Tab-separated table of C-alpha atoms and ligand atoms in Angstrom:
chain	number	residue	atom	x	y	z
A	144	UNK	CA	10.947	-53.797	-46.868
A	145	UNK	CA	8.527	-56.558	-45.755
A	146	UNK	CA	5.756	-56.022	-43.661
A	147	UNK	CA	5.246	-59.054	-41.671
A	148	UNK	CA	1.997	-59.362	-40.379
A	149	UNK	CA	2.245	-63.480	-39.965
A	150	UNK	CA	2.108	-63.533	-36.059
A	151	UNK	CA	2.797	-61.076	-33.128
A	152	UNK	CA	6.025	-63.049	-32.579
A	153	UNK	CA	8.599	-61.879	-35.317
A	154	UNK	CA	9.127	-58.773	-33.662
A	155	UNK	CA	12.610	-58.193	-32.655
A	156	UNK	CA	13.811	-56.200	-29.399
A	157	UNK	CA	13.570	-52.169	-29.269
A	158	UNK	CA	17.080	-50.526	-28.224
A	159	UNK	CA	15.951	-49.956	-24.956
A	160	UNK	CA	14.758	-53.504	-24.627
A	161	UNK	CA	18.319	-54.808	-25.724
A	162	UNK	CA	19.837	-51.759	-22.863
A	163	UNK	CA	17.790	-53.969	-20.188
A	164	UNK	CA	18.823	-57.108	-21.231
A	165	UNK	CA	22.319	-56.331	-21.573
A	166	UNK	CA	23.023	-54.721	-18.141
A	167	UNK	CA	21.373	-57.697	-16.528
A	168	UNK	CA	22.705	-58.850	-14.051
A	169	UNK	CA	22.975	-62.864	-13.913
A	170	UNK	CA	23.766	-65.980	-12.126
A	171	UNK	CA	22.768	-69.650	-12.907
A	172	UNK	CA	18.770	-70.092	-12.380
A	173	UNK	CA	19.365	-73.876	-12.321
A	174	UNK	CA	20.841	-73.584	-8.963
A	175	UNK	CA	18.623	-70.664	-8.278
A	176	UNK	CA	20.991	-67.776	-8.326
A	177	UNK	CA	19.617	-65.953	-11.552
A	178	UNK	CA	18.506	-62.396	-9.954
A	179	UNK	CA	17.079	-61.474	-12.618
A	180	UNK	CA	14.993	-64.553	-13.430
A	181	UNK	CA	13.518	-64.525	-9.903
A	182	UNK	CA	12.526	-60.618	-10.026
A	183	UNK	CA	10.226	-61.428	-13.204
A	184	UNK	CA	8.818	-64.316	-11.770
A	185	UNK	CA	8.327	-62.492	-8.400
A	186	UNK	CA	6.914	-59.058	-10.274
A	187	UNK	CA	4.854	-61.228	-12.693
A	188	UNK	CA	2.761	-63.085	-9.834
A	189	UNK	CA	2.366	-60.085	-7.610
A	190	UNK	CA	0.938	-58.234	-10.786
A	191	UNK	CA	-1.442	-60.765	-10.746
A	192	UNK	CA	-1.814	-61.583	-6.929
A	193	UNK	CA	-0.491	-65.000	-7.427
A	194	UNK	CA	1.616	-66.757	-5.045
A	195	UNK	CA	4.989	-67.592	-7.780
A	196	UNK	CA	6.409	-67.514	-11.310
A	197	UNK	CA	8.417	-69.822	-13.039
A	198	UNK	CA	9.967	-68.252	-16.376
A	199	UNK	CA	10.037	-71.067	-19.330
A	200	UNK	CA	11.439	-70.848	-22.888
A	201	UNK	CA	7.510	-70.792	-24.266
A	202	UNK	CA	4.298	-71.145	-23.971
A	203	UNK	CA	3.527	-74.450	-25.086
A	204	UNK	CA	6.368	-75.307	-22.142
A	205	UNK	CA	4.350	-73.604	-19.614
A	206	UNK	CA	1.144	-75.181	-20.779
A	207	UNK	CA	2.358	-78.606	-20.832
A	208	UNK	CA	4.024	-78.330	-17.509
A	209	UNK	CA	0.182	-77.067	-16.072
A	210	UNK	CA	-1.063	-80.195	-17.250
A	211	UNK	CA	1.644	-81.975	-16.313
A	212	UNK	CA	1.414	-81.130	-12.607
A	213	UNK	CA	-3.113	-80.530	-12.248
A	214	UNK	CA	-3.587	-84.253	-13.852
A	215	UNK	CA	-1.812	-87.447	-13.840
A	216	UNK	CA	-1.979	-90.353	-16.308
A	217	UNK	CA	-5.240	-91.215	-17.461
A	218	UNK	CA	-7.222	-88.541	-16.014
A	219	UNK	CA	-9.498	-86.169	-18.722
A	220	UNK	CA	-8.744	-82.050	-19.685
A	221	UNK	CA	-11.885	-80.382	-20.774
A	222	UNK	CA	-10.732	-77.873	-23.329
A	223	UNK	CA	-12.174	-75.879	-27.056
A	224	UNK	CA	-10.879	-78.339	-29.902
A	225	UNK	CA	-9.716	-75.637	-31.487
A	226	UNK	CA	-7.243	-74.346	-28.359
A	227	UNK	CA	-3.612	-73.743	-28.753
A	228	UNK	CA	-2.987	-77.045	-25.858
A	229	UNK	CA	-4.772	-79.135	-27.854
A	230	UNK	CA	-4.568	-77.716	-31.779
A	231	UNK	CA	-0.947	-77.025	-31.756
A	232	UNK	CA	0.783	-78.378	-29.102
A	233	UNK	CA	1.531	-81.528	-31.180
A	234	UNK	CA	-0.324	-83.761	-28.687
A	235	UNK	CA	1.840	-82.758	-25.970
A	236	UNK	CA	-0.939	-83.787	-23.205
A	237	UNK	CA	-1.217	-87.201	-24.617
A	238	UNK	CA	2.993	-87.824	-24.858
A	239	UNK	CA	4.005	-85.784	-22.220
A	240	UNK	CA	1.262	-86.320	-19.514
A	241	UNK	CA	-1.152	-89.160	-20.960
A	242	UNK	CA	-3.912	-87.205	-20.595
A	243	UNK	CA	-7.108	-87.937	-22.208
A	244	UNK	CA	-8.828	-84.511	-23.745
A	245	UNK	CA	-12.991	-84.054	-23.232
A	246	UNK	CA	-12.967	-81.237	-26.582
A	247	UNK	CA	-16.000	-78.701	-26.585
A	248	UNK	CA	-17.416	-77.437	-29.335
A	249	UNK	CA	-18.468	-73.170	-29.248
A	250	UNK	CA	-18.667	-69.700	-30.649
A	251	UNK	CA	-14.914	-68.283	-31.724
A	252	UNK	CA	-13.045	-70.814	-29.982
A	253	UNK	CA	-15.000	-69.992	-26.702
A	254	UNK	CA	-16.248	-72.491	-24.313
A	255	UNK	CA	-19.225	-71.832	-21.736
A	256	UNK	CA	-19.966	-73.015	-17.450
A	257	UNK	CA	-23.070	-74.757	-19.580
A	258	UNK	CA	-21.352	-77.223	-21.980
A	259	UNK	CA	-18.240	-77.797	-19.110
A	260	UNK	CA	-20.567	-78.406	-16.263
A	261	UNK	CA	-22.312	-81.366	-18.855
A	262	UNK	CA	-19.198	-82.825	-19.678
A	263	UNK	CA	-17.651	-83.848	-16.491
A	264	UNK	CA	-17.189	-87.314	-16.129
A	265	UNK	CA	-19.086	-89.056	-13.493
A	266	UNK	CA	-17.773	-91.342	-10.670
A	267	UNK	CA	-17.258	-94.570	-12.673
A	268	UNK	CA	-14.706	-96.888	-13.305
A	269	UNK	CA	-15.405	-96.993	-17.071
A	270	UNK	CA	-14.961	-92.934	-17.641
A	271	UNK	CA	-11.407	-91.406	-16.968
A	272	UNK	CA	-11.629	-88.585	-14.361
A	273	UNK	CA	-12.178	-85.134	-15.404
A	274	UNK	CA	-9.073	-83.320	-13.513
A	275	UNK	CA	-8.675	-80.043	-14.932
A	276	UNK	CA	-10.311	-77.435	-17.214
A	277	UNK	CA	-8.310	-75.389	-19.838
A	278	UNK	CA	-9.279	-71.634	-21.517
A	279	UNK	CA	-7.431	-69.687	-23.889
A	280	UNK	CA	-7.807	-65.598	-23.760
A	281	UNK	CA	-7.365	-64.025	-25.719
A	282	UNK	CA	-8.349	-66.881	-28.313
A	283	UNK	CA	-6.226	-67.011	-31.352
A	284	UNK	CA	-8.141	-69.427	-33.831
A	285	UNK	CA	-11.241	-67.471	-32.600
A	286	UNK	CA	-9.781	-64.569	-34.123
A	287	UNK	CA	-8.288	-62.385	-30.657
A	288	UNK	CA	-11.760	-63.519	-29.102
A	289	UNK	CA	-11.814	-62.624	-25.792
A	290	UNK	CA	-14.026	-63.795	-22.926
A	291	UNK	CA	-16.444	-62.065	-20.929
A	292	UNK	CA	-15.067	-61.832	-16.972
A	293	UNK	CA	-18.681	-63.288	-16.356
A	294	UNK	CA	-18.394	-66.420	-18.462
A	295	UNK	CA	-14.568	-67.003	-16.922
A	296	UNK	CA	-16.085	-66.640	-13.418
A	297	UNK	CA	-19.120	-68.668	-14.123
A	298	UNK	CA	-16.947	-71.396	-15.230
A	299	UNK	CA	-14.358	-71.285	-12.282
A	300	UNK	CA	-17.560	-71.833	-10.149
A	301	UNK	CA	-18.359	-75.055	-11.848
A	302	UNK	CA	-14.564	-75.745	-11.395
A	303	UNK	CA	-14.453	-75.413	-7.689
A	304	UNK	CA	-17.837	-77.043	-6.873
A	305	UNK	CA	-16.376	-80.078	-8.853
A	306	UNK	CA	-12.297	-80.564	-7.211
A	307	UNK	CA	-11.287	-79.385	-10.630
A	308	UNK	CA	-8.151	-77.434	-11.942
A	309	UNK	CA	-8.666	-74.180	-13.786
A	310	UNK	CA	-5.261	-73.354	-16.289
A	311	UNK	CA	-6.001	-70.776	-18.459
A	312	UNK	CA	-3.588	-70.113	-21.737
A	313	UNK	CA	-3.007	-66.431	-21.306
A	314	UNK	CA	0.044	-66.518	-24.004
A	315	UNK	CA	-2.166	-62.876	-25.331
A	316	UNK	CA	-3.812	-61.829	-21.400
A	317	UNK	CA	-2.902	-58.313	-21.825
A	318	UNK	CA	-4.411	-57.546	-24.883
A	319	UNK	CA	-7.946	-59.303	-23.268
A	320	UNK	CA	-7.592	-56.940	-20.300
A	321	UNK	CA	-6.917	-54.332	-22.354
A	322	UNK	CA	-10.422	-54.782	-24.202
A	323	UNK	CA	-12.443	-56.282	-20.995
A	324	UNK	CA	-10.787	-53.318	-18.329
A	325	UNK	CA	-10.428	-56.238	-15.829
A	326	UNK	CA	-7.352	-55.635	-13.346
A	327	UNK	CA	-4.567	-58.406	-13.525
A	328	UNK	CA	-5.122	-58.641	-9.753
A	329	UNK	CA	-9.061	-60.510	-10.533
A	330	UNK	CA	-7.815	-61.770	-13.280
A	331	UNK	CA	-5.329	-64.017	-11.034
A	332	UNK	CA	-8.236	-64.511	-8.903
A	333	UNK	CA	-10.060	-66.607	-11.107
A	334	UNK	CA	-7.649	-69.680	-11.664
A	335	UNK	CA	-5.593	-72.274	-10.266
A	336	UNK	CA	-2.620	-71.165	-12.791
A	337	UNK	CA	-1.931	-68.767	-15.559
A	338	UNK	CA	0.572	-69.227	-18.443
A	339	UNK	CA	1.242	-65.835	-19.714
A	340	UNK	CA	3.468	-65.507	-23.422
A	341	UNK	CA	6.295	-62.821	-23.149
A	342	UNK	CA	7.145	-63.184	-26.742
A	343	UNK	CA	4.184	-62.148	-28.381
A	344	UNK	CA	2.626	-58.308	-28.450
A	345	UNK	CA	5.298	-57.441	-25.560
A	346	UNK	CA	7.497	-57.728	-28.041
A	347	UNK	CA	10.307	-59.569	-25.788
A	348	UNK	CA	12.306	-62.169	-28.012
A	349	UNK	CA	11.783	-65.621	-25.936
A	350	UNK	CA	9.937	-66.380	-22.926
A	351	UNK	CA	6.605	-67.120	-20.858
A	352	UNK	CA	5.876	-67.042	-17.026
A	353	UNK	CA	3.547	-69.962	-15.205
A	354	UNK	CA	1.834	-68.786	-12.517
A	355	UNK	CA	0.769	-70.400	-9.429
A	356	UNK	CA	0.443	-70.843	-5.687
A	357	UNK	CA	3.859	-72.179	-4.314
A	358	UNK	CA	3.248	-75.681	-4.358
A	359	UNK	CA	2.674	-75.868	-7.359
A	360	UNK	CA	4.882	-74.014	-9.094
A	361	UNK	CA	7.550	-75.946	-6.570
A	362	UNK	CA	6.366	-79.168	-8.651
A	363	UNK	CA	6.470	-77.002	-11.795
A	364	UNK	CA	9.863	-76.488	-11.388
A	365	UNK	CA	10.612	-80.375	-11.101
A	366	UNK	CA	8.674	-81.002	-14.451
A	367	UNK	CA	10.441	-77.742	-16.311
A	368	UNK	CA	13.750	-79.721	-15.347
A	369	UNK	CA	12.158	-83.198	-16.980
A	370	UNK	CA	11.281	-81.039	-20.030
A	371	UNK	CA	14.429	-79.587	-20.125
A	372	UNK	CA	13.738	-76.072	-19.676
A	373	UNK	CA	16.269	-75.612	-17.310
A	374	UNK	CA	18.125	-72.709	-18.098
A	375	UNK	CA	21.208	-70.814	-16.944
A	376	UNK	CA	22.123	-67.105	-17.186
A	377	UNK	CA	18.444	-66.805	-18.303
A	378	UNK	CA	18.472	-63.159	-16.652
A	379	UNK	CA	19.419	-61.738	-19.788
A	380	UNK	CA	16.035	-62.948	-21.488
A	381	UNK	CA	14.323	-62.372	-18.126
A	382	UNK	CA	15.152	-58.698	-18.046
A	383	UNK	CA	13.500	-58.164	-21.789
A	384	UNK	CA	10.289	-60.073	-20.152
A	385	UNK	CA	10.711	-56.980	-17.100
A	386	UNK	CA	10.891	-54.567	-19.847
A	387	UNK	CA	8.484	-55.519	-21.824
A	388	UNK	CA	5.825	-55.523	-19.171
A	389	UNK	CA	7.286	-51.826	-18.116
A	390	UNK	CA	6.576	-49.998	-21.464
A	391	UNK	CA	4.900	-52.488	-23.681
A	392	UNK	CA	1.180	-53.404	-22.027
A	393	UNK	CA	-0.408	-50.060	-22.642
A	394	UNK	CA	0.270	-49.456	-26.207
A	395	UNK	CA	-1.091	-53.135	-27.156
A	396	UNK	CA	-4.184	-50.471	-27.640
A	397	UNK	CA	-2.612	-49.057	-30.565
A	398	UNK	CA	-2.373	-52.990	-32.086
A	399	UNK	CA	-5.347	-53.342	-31.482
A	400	UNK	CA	-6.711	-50.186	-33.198
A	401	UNK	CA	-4.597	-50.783	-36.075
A	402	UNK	CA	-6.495	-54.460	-36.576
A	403	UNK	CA	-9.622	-53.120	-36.027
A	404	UNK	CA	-8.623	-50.801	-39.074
A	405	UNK	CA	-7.046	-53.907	-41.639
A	406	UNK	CA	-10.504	-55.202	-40.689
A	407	UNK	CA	-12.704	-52.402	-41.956
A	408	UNK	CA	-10.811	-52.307	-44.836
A	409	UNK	CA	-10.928	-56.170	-45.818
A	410	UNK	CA	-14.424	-55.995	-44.686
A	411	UNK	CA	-15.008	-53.249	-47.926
A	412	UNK	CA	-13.066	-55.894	-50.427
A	413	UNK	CA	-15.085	-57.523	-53.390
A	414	UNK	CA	-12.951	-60.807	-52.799
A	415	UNK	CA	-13.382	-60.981	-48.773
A	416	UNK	CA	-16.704	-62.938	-47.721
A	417	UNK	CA	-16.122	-62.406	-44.000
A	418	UNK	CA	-14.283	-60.724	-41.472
A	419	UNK	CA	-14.227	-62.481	-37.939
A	420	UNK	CA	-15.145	-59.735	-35.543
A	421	UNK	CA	-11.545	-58.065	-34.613
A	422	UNK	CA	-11.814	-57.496	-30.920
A	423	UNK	CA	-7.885	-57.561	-30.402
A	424	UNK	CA	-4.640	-57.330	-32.328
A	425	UNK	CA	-6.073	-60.197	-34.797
A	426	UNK	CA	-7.700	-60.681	-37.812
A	427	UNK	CA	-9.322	-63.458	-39.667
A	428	UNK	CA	-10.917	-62.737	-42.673
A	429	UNK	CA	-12.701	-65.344	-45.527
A	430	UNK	CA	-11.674	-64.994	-48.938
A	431	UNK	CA	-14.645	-66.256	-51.722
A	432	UNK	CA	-14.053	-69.325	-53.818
A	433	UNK	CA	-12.527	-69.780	-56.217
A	434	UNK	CA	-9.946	-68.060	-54.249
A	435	UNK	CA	-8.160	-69.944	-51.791
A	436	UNK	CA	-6.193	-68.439	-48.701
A	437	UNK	CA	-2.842	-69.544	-50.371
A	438	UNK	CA	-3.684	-67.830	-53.423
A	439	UNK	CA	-4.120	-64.811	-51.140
A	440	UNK	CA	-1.129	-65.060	-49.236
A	441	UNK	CA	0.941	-65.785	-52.518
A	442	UNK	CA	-0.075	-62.175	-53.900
A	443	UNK	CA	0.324	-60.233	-50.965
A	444	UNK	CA	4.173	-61.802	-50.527
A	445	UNK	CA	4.804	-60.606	-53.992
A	446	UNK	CA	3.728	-56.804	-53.275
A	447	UNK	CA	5.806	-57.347	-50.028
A	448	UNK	CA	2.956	-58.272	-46.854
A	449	UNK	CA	3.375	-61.468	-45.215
A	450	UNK	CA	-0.005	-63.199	-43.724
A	451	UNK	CA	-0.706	-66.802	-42.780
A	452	UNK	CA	-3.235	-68.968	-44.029
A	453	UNK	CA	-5.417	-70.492	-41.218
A	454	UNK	CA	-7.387	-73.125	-43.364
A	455	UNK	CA	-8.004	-73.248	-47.122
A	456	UNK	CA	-10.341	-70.080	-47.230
A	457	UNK	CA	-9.201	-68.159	-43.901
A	458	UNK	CA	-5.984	-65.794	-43.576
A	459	UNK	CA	-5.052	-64.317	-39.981
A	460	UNK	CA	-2.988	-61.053	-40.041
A	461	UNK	CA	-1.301	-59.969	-36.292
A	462	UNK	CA	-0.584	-56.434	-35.684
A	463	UNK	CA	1.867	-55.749	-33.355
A	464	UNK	CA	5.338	-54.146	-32.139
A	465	UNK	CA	6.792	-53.461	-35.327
A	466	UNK	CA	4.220	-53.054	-37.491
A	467	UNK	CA	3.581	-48.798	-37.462
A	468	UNK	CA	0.903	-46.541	-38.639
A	469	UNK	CA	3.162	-46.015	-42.069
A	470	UNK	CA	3.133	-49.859	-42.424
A	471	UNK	CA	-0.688	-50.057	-41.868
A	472	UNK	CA	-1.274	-47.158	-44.582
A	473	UNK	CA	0.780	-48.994	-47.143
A	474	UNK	CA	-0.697	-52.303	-46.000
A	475	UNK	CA	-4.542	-50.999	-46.495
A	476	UNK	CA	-3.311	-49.859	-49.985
A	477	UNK	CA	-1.990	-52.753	-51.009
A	478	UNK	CA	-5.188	-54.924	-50.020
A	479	UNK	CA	-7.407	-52.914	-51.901
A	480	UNK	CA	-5.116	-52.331	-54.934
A	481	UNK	CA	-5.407	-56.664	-55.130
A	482	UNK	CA	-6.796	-58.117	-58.110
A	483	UNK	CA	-7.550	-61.623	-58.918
B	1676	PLP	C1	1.879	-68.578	-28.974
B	1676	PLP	C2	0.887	-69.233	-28.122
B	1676	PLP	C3	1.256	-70.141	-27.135
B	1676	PLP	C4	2.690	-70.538	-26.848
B	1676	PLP	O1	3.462	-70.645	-27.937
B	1676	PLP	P1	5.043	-70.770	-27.929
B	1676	PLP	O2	5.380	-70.511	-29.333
B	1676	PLP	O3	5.337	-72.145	-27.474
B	1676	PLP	O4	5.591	-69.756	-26.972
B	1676	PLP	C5	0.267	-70.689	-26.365
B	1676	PLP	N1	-1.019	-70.369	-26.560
B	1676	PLP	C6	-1.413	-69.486	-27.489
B	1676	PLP	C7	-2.848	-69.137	-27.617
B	1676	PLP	C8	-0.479	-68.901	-28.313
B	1676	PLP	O5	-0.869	-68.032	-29.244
């Protein structure tokens, strides 16, 4: 049997989870009569004190739309070059938005009130207009970094004393609250909208929720349509989502104590230079030259672990769902029976 460590998205629906989904009941959320659609939308914003929800097929759809609707043609998104909206989005704020990006440099993947208040554009015709600012947390190239409340609040502040938006990418929020202890409710306080993944550690098979205040996420609809994210007896996915945040928030604990244990153990490894610090269910560890990290991923295939490589000398390994404490025994022997 594989153990797939590659990304907290390959694992598939418990029994219960498939119960849910199955006794759904159902309608056609295009014309708004999907029951089950609008309770997860309506249970996801008042968990985080937000006005609506619109569920979406994924995250990147949820981002894009965000940008879509806080910035029109032209204008600027301040946002880490190394975020999900930008990195791997495929340059879906330049195609589907024309937006121009402002991209910050910073520690993990992090960006700080400092370096956003600097780069706002000033009044002048020459400079596009800085509309909206963009954070990830928890932040996957950073390793499952995630942000201190203070930094997120400091850099709302410089967001509302300038007329900009504040999106942030919460496709892994739980596990950040998890670490920080912040309730959902301030979390929701802090931004203009909140794109939250349902398909990642909980462990539901398709979907993410925008969040918003109503007008918004009444324009937000418009643009889902113009994506073509319109979708019909979505209920059945929607009632995973329901489950999922039922019974699968507080054990994203147990990923995340599982990582922290991969990480120890890589940390211990003649070949491993570095281990990012592992704050959540992530981990991102350097492997020395002459080693490369598809050299590393090739030999842990063979003995049956799947990881990712992240650039030519970093792998990532996700911990989630389906990955038990049996898997993470056999996984930590594996790593340390590797030689090269
Ligand atoms: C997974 C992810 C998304 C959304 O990805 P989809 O595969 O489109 O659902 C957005 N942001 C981050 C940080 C992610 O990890």
């Amino acid at each position: 049997m594989k153990i797939d460590l590659r990304s907290d998205t390959v694992s598939r629906p418990t029994p219960g989870m498939l119960e849910a989904m199955f006794s759904a009941p159902v309608g056609d959320d295009v014309f708004g009569e999907d029951p089950t659609v609008a309770a997860l939308e309506a249970k996801t914003a008042a968990l985080f004190g937000m006005e609506a929800g619109l569920f979406c097929p994924s995250g990147t759809m949820t981002n894009q739309i965000a940008a879509r609707v806080h910035a029109r043609p032209g204008e600027e998104v301040i946002l880490h070059k190394l975020s999900h909206v930008y990195y791997y989005e495929a340059g879906g704020l330049m195609s589907n938005s024309g937006l121009s990006v402002c991209l910050l440099e910073g520690d993990r993947g992090m960006i700080i009130a400092k370096d956003v208040a600097d780069h706002i554009n000033p009044d002048d015709l020459h400079r596009p207009r800085t509309a909206m600012v963009e954070v990830e947390n928890t932040m996957n190239k950073g390793g499952g970094a995630v942000y201190s409340n203070q930094e997120l609040a400091a850099i709302g502040e410089v967001c509302r004393n300038n007329g900009l938006k504040y999106h942030l990418d919460g496709a892994r929020i739980f596990n950040a609250l998890a670490v920080t202890g912040q309730s959902t409710r301030e979390c929701g306080a802090l931004f203009d909208s909140i794109s939250i993944c349902l398909s990642k550690g909980l462990g539901a098979p398709v979907g993410s929720v925008l969040l918003g205040d109503h007008e918004f996420i009444r324009r937000a609809r418009r643009v889902r349509k113009v994506f073509g994210g319109g979708m019909r007896q979505a209920g059945y996915l929607a009632a995973a989502g329901i489950y999922a945040l039922d019974h699968h928030v507080e054990r994203l604990k147990e990923d995340h104590r599982r990582a922290r244990q991969l990480g120890e153990a890589l940390q211990q490894l003649q070949w491993v230079s570095e281990v990012l610090p592992v704050d959540t269910n992530i981990v991102i560890f350097k492997v020395k030259e002459p080693l490369t990290a598809l050299m590393v991923t090739g030999k842990l295939a063979e003995e049956g672990v799947l990881a990712i490589g992240f650039d030519r000398q970093s792998v990532r390994l996700v911990t989630h769902l389906d990955f038990t404490e049996n898997m993470l025994d056999q996984t930590i022997d594996i790593i340390r029976q590797l030689r090269f």
